[in-house]
Short mmCIF file of C-alpha atoms in Angstrom, two decimals:
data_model
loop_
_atom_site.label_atom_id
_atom_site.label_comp_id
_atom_site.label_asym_id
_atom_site.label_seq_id
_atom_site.Cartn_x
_atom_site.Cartn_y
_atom_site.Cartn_z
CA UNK A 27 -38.32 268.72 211.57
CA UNK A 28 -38.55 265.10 210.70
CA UNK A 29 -37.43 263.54 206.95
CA UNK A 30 -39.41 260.98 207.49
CA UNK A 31 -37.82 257.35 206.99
CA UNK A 32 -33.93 257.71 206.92
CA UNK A 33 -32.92 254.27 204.72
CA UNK A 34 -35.67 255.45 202.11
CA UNK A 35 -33.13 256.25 199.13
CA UNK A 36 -35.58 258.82 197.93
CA UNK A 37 -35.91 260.44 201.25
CA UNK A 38 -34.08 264.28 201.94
CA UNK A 39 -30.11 263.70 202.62
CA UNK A 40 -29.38 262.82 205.98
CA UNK A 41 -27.51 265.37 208.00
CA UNK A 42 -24.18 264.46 209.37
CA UNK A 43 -24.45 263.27 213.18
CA UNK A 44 -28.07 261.95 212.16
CA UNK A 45 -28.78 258.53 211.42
CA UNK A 46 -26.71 255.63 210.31
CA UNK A 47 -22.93 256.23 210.59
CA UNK A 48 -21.16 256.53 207.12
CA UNK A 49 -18.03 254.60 206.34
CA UNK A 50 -14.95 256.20 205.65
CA UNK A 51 -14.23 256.77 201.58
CA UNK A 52 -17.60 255.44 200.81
CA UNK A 53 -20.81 257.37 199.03
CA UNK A 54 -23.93 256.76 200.01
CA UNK A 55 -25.89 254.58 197.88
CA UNK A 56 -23.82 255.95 194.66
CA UNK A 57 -22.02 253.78 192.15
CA UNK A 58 -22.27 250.51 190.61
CA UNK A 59 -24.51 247.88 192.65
CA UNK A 60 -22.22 244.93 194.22
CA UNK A 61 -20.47 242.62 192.21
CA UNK A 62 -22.33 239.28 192.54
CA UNK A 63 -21.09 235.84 194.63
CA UNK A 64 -17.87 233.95 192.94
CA UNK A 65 -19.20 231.06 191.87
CA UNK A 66 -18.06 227.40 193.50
CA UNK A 67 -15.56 225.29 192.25
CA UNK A 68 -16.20 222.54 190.30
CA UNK A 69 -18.18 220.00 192.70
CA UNK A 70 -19.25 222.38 195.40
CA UNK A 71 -22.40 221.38 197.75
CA UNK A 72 -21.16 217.57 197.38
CA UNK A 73 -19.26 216.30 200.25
CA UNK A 74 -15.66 215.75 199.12
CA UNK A 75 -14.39 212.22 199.23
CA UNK A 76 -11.51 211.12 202.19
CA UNK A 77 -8.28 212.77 201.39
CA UNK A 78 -6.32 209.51 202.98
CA UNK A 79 -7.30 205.83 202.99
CA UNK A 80 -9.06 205.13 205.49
CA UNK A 81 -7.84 202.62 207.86
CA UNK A 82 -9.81 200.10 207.02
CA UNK A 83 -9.55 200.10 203.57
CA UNK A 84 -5.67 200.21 204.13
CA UNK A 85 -6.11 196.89 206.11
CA UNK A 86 -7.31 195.72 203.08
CA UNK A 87 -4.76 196.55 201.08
CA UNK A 88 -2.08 194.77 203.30
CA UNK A 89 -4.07 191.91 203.67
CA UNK A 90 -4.30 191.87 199.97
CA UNK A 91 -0.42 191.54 200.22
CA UNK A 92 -0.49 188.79 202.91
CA UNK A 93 -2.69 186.88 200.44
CA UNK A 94 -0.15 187.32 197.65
CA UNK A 95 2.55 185.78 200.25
CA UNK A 96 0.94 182.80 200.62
CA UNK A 97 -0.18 182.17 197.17
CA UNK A 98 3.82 182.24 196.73
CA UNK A 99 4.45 180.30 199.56
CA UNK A 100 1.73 177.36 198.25
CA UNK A 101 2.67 177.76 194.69
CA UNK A 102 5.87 176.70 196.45
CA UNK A 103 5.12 173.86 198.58
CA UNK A 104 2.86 172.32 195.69
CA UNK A 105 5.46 172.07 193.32
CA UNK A 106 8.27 171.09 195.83
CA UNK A 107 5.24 167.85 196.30
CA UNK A 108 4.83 167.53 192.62
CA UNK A 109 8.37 167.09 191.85
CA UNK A 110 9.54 165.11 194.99
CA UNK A 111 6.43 162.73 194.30
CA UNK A 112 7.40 162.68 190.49
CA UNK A 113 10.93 161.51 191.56
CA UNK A 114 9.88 159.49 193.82
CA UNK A 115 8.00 157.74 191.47
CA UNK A 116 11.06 155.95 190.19
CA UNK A 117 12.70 154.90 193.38
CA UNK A 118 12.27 151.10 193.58
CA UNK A 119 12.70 151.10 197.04
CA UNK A 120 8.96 152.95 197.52
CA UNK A 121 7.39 150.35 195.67
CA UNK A 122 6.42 148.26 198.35
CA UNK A 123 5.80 151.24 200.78
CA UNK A 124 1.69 150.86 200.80
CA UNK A 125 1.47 154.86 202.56
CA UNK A 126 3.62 156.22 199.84
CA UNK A 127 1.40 154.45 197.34
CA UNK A 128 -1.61 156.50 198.18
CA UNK A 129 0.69 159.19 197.81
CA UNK A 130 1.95 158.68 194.81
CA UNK A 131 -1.08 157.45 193.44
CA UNK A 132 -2.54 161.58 193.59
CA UNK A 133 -1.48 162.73 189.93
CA UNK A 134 1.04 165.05 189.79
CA UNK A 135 -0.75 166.59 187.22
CA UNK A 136 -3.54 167.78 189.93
CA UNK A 137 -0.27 169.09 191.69
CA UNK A 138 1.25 171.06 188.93
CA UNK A 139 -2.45 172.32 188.33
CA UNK A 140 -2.38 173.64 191.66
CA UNK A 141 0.85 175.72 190.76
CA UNK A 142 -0.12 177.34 187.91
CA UNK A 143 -3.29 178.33 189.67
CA UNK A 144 -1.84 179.47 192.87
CA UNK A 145 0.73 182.02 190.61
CA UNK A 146 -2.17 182.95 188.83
CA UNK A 147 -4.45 183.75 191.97
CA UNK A 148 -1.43 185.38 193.40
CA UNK A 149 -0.84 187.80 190.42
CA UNK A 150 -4.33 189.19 190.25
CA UNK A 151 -3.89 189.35 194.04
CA UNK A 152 -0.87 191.51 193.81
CA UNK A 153 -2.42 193.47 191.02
CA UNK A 154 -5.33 194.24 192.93
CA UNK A 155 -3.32 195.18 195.86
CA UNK A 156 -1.82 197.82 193.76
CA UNK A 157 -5.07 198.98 192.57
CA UNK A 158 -6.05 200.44 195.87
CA UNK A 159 -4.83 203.78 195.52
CA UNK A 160 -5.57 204.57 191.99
CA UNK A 161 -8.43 202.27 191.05
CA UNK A 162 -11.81 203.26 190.97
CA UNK A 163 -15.26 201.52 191.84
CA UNK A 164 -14.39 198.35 189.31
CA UNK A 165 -11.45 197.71 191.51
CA UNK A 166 -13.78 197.84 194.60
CA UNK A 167 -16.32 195.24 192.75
CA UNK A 168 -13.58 193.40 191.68
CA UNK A 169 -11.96 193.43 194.60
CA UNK A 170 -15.34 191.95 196.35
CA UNK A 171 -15.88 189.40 193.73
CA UNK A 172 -12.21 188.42 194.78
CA UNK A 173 -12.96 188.22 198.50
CA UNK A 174 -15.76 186.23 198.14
CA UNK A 175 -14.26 183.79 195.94
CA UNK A 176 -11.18 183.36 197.90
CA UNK A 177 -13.40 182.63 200.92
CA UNK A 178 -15.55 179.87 199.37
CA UNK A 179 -12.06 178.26 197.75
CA UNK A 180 -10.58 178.53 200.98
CA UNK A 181 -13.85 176.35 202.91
CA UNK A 182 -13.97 173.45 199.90
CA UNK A 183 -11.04 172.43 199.05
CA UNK A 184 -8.13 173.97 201.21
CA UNK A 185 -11.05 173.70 204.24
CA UNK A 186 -7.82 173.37 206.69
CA UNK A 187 -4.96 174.80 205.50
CA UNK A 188 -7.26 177.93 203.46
CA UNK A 189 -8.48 178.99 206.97
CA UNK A 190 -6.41 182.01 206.92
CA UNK A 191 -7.57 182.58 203.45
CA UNK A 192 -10.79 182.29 204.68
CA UNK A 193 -10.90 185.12 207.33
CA UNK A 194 -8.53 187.38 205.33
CA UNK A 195 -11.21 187.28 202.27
CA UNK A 196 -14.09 187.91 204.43
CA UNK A 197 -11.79 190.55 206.10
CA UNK A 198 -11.38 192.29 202.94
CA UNK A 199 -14.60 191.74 200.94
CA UNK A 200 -16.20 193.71 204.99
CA UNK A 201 -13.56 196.40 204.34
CA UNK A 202 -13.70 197.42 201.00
CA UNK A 203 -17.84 196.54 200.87
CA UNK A 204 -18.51 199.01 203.88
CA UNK A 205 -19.04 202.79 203.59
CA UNK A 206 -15.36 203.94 204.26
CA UNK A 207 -14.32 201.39 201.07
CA UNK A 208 -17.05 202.96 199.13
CA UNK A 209 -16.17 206.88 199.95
CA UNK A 210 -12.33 205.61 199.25
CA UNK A 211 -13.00 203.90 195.75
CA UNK A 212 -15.53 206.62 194.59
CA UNK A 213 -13.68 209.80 195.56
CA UNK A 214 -12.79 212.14 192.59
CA UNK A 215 -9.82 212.16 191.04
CA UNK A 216 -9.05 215.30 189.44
#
């Protein structure tokens, strides 16, 4: 005697020992219909951004540093020149000196100029630097703008003393330009 198709829910019972096996505690096809899929979390399907700096982008960041040391360090030396030249000015033993002439003839204005714009340079440095954790992709851009500028200051007028500028801007603006810096500054922050 056949019943004909056994999953058909319509079909005569199945006998015990017949067919599929039943599971333990459960009726066959009585009850509520399955509770549907939880849903995703907030964000699911999109890959998640890196969890930890990448190394790259942490390069960055300590060159980013390394740049604010030597704005310090030149802020330094250019006002050490503006006030030894300054005082130097007065010495009447100089006067006739023709190589201290040329010297003192560079205005120590220009010098003191170069101060206050080293310190400044150096601050947004350092406040970039700090940005690298927290900041988002304006701190990236801003960060690139800042690479890019330091590089073409660093080949004009410091052409060879801004050498390390040089390569450490062009170091940074590769770094936080590339597709690690990107996934890094673009990651969501919940």
């Amino acid at each position: 005697m056949s019943y004909g198709d056994p999953n058909n829910p319509y079909g005569a019972p199945q006998q015990p020992g017949y067919g599929a096996p039943q599971q333990p505690g459960q009726a066959p096809g009585y009850g509520y219909p399955q509770a549907p899929p939880v849903q995703q979390p907030y964000g699911a399907g999109y890959p998640a951004g890196p969890m930890q700096m990448p190394g790259n982008v942490s390069a960055a960041r300590v060159m980013m540093w390394v740049i604010v040391g030597l704005q310090v360090l030149g802020a330094a030396l250019f006002a050490i020149s503006a006030a030894t030249i300054n005082a130097a000015k007065n010495d009447d033993s100089l006067r006739d000196n023709s190589a201290f002439q040329q010297i003192a003839d560079y205005s120590t204005g220009k010098l003191w100029a170069l101060v206050v714009f080293a310190v400044i340079w150096g601050v947004l440095a350092a406040v970039l630097a700090t940005k690298f954790k927290s900041g988002g992709n304006g701190v990236r851009i801003t960060l690139l703008v800042f690479g890019i500028i330091t590089a073409v200051i660093a080949l004009y007028p410091f052409t060879i003393a801004g050498i390390v500028h040089l390569v450490l801007a062009i170091l940074i603006a590769c770094f936080v330009g590339g597709s690690k810096g990107k996934a890094w500054f673009n990651r969501p922050r919940y």
